[in-house]
PDB file of C-alpha atoms in Angstrom:
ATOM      1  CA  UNK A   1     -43.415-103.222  76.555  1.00 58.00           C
ATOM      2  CA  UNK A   2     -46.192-100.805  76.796  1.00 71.00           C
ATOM      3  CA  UNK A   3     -43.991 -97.595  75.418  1.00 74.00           C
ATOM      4  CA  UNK A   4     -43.920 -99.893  72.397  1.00 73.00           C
ATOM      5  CA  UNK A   5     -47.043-100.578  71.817  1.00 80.00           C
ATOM      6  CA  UNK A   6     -47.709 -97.043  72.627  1.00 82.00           C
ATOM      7  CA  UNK A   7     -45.803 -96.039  69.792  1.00 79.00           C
ATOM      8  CA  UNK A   8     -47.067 -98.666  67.453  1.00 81.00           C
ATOM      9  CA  UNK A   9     -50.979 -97.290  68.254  1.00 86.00           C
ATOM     10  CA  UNK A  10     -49.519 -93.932  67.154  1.00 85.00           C
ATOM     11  CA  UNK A  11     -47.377 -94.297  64.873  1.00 83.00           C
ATOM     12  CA  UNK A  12     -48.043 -97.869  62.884  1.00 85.00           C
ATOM     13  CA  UNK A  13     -45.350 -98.127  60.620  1.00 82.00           C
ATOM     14  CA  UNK A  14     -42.493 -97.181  63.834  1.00 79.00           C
ATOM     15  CA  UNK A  15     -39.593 -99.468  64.074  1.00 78.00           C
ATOM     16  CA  UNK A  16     -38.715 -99.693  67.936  1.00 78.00           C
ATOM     17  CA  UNK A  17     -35.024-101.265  68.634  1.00 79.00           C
ATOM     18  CA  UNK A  18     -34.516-102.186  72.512  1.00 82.00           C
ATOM     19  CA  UNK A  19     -30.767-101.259  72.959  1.00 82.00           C
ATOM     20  CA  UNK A  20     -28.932-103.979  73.535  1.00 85.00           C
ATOM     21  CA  UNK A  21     -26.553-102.557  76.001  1.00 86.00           C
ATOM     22  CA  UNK A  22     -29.489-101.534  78.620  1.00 86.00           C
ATOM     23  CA  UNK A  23     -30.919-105.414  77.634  1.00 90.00           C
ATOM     24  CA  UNK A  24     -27.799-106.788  78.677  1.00 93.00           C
ATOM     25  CA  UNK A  25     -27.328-104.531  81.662  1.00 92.00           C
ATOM     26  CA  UNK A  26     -30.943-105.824  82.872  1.00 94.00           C
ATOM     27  CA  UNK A  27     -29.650-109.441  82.610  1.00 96.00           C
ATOM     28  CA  UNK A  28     -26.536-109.102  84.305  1.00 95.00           C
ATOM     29  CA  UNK A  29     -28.585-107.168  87.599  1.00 95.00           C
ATOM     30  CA  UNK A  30     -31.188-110.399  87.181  1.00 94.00           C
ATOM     31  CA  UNK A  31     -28.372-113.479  87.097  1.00 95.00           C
ATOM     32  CA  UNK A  32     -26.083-111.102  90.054  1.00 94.00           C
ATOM     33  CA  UNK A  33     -22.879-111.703  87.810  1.00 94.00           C
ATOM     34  CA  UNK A  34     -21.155-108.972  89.597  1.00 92.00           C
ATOM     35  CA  UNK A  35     -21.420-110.718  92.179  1.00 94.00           C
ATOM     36  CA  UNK A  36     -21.932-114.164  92.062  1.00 93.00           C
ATOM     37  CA  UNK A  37     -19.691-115.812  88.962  1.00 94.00           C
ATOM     38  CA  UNK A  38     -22.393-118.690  88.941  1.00 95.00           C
ATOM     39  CA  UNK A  39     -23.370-116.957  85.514  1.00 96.00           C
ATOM     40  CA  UNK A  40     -20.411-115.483  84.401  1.00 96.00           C
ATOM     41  CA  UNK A  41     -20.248-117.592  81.415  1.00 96.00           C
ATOM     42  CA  UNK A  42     -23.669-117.728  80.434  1.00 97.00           C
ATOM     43  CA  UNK A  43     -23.112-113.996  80.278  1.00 96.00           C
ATOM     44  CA  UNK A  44     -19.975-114.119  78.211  1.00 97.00           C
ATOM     45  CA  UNK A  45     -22.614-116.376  75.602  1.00 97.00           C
ATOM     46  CA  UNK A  46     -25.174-113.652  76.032  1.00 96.00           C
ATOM     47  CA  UNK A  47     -22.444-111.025  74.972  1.00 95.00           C
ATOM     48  CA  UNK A  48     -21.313-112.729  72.176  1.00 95.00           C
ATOM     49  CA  UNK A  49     -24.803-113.106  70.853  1.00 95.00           C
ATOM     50  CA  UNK A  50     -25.233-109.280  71.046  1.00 91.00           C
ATOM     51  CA  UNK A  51     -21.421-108.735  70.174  1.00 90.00           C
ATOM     52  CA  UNK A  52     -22.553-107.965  66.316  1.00 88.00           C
ATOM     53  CA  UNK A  53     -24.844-107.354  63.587  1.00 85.00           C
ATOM     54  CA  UNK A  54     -26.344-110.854  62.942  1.00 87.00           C
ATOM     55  CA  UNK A  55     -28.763-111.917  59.799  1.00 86.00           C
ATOM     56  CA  UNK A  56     -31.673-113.476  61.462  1.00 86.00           C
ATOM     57  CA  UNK A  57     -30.198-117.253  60.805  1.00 91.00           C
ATOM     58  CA  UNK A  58     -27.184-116.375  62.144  1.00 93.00           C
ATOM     59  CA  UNK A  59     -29.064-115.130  65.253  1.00 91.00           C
ATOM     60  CA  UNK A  60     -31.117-117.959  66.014  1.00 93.00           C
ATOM     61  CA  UNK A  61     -27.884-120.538  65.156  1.00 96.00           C
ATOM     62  CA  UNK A  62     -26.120-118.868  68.248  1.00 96.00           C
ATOM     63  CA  UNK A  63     -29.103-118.185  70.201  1.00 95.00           C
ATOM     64  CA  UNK A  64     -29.817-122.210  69.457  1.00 95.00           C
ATOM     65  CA  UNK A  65     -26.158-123.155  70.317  1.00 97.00           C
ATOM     66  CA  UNK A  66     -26.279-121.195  73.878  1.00 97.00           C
ATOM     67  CA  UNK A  67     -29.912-122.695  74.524  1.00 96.00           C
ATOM     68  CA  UNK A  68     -28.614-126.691  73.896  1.00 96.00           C
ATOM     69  CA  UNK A  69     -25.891-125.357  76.132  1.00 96.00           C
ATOM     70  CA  UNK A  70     -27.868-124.321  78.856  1.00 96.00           C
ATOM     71  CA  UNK A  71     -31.547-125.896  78.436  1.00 95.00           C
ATOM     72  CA  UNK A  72     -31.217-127.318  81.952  1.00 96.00           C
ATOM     73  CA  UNK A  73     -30.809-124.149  84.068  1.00 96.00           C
ATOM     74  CA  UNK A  74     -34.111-122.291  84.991  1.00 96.00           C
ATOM     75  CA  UNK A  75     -32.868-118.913  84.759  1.00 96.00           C
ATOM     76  CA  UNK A  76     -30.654-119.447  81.828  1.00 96.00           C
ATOM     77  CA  UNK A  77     -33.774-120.876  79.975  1.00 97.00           C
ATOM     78  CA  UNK A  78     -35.823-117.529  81.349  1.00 96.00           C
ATOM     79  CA  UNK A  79     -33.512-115.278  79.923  1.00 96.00           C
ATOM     80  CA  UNK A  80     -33.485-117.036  76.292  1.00 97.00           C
ATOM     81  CA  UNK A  81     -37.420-117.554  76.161  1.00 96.00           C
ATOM     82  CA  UNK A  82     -37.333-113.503  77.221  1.00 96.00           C
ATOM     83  CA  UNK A  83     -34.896-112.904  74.570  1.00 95.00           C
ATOM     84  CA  UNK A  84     -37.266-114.742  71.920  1.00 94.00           C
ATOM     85  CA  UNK A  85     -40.322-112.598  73.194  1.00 92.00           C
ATOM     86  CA  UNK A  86     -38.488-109.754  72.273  1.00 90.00           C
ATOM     87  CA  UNK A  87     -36.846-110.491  69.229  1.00 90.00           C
ATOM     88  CA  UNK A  88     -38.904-107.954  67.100  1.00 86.00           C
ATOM     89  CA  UNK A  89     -37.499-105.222  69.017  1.00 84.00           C
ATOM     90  CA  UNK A  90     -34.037-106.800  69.706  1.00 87.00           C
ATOM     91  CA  UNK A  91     -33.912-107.211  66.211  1.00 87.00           C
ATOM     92  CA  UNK A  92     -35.299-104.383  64.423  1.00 84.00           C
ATOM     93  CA  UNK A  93     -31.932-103.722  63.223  1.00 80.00           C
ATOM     94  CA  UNK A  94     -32.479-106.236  60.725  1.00 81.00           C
ATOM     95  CA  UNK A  95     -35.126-104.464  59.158  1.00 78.00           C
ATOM     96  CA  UNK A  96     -34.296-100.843  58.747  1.00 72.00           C
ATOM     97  CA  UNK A  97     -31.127 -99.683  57.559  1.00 70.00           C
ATOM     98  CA  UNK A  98     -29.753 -97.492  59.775  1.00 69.00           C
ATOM     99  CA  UNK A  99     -31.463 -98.040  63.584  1.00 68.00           C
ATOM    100  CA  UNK A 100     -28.730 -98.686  66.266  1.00 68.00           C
ATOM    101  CA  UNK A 101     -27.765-101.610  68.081  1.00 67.00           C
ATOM    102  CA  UNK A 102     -27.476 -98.947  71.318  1.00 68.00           C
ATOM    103  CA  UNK A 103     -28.821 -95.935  72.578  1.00 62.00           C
ATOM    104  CA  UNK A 104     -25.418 -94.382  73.500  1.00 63.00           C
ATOM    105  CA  UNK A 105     -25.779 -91.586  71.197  1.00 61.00           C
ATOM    106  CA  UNK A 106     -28.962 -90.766  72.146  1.00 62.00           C
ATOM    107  CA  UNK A 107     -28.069 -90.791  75.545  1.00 66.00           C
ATOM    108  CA  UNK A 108     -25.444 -88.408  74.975  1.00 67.00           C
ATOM    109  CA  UNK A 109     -28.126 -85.583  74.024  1.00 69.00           C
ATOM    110  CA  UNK A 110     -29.703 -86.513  76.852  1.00 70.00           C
ATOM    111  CA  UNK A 111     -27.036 -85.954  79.569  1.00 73.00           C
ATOM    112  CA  UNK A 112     -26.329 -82.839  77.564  1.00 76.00           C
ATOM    113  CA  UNK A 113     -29.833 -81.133  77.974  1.00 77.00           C
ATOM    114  CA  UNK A 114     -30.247 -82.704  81.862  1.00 78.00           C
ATOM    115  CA  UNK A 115     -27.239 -81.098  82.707  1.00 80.00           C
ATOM    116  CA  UNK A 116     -28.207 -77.606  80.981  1.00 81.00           C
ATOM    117  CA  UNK A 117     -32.012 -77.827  82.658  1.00 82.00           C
ATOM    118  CA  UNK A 118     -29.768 -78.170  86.400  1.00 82.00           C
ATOM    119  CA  UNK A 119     -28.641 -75.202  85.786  1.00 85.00           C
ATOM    120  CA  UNK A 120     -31.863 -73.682  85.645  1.00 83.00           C
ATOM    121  CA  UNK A 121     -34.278 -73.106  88.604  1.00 79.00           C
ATOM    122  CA  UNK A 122     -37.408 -72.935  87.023  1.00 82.00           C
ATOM    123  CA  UNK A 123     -39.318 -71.728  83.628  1.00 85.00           C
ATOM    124  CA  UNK A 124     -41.958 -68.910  84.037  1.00 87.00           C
ATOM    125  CA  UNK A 125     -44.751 -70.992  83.146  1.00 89.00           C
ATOM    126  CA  UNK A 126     -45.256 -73.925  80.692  1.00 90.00           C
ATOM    127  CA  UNK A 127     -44.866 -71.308  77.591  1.00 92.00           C
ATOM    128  CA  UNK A 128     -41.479 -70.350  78.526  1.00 89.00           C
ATOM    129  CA  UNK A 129     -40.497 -73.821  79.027  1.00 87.00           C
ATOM    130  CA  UNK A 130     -41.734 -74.544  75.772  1.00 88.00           C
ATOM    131  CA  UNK A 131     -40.152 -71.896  74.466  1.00 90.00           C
ATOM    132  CA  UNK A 132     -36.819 -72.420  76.154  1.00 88.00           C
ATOM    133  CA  UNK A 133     -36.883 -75.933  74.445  1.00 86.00           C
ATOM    134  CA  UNK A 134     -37.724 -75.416  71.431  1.00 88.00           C
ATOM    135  CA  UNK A 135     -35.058 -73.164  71.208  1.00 89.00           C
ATOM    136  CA  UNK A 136     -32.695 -75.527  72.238  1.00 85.00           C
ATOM    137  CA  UNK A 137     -33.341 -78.182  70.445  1.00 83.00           C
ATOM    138  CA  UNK A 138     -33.644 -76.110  67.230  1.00 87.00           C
ATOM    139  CA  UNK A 139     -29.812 -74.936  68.199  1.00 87.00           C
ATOM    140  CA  UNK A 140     -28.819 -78.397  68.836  1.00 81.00           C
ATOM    141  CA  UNK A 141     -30.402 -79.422  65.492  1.00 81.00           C
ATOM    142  CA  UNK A 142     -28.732 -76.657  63.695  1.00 86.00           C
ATOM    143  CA  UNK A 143     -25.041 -76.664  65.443  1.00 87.00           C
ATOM    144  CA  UNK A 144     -22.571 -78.259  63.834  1.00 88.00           C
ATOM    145  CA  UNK A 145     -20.231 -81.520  65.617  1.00 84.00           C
ATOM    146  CA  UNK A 146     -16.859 -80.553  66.348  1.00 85.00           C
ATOM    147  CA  UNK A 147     -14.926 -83.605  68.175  1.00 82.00           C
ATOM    148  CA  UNK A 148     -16.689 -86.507  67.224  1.00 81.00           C
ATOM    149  CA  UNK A 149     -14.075 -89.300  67.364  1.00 82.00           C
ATOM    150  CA  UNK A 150     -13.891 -92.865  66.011  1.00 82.00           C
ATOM    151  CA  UNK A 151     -16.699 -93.922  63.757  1.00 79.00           C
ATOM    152  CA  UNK A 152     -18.626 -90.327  64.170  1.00 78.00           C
ATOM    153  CA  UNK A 153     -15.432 -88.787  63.247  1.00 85.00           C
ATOM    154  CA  UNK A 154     -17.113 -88.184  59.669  1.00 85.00           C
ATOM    155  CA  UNK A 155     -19.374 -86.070  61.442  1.00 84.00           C
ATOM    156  CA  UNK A 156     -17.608 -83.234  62.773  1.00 88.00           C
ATOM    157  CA  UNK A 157     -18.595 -79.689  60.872  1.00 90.00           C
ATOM    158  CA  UNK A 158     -21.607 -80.865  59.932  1.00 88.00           C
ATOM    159  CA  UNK A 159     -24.661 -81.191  61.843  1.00 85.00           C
ATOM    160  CA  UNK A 160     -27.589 -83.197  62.620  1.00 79.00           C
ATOM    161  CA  UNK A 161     -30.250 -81.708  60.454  1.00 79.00           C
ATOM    162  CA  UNK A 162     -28.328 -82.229  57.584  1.00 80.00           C
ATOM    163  CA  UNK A 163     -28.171 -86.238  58.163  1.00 73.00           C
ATOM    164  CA  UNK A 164     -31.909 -86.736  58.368  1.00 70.00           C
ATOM    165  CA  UNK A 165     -32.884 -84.471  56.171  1.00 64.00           C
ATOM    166  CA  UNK A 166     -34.111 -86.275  52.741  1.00 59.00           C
ATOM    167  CA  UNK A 167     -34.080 -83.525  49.753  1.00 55.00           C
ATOM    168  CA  UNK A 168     -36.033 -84.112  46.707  1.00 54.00           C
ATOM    169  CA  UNK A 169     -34.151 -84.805  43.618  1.00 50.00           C
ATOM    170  CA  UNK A 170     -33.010 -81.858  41.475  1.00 51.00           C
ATOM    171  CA  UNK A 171     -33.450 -83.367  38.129  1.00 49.00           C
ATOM    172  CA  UNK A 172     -36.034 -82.882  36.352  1.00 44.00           C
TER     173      UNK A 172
END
């Protein structure tokens, strides 16, 4: 919670989104469903709440549902009040456009860059390291996607400066 709010002091008009993949991961290590099938279906509720885009009615009518289902199991209950303390950022979905349900994207620049810095032993100093990525995230802004596949498939030969860039209109 405090990277949030540590964004919100700095920036006060972010949006922060938790990804609902990691959320769900986090439950599943807490109720031991690996393991233990105890919670399995709880699980399978919590999935299915997180399965889609919801409007915030629809939301709380499944959230609601799984709750009546469940109001007399401890954890189950824990993991529903948490849910509802973090709605804002579970949610945030519902209030800006385009923010992602999941972080998978993201996380695919990241892997990218961590595996690039492995191969590196060391920067110079902290100049050259700022150097070194600037650099490569200025290439990585610049170079275009070539096998995006699925839903990104609209992506390929362009890249990602061009899709957050906002140019002004040219009529006068």
């Amino acid at each position: 919670m405090n990277i949030y709010q540590a964004a919100q002091s700095v920036y006060p008009k972010v949006v922060s989104q938790i990804c609902h993949n990691h959320y769900k991961e986090g439950i599943r290590q807490n109720l031991g469903v690996r393991t233990d099938p105890t919670y399995v279906p709880f699980m399978r509720d919590i999935e299915l709440l997180f399965a889609k885009r919801r409007s915030k009615e629809e939301f709380a009518h499944v959230a609601g549902k799984i709750f009546y289902h469940y109001k007399h199991d401890p954890r189950c209950v824990g993991v529903l009040v948490d849910i509802q303390k973090r709605l804002p950022q579970l949610t945030a979905y519902m209030y800006q456009p385009h923010i992602p349900r999941t972080t998978n994207l993201i996380e695919s620049y990241n892997s990218h860059l961590e595996g690039r810095l492995k191969t590196i032993k060391g920067f110079e100093s902290f100049t050259h390291a700022d150097q070194w990525l600037n650099a490569y995230f200025l290439k990585r802004r610049l170079q275009p996607f070539t096998d995006c596949t699925k839903q990104f498939k609209s992506l390929n030969g362009t890249c990602s400066l061009e899709h957050t860039l906002r140019f002004p209109s040219t009529t006068a």
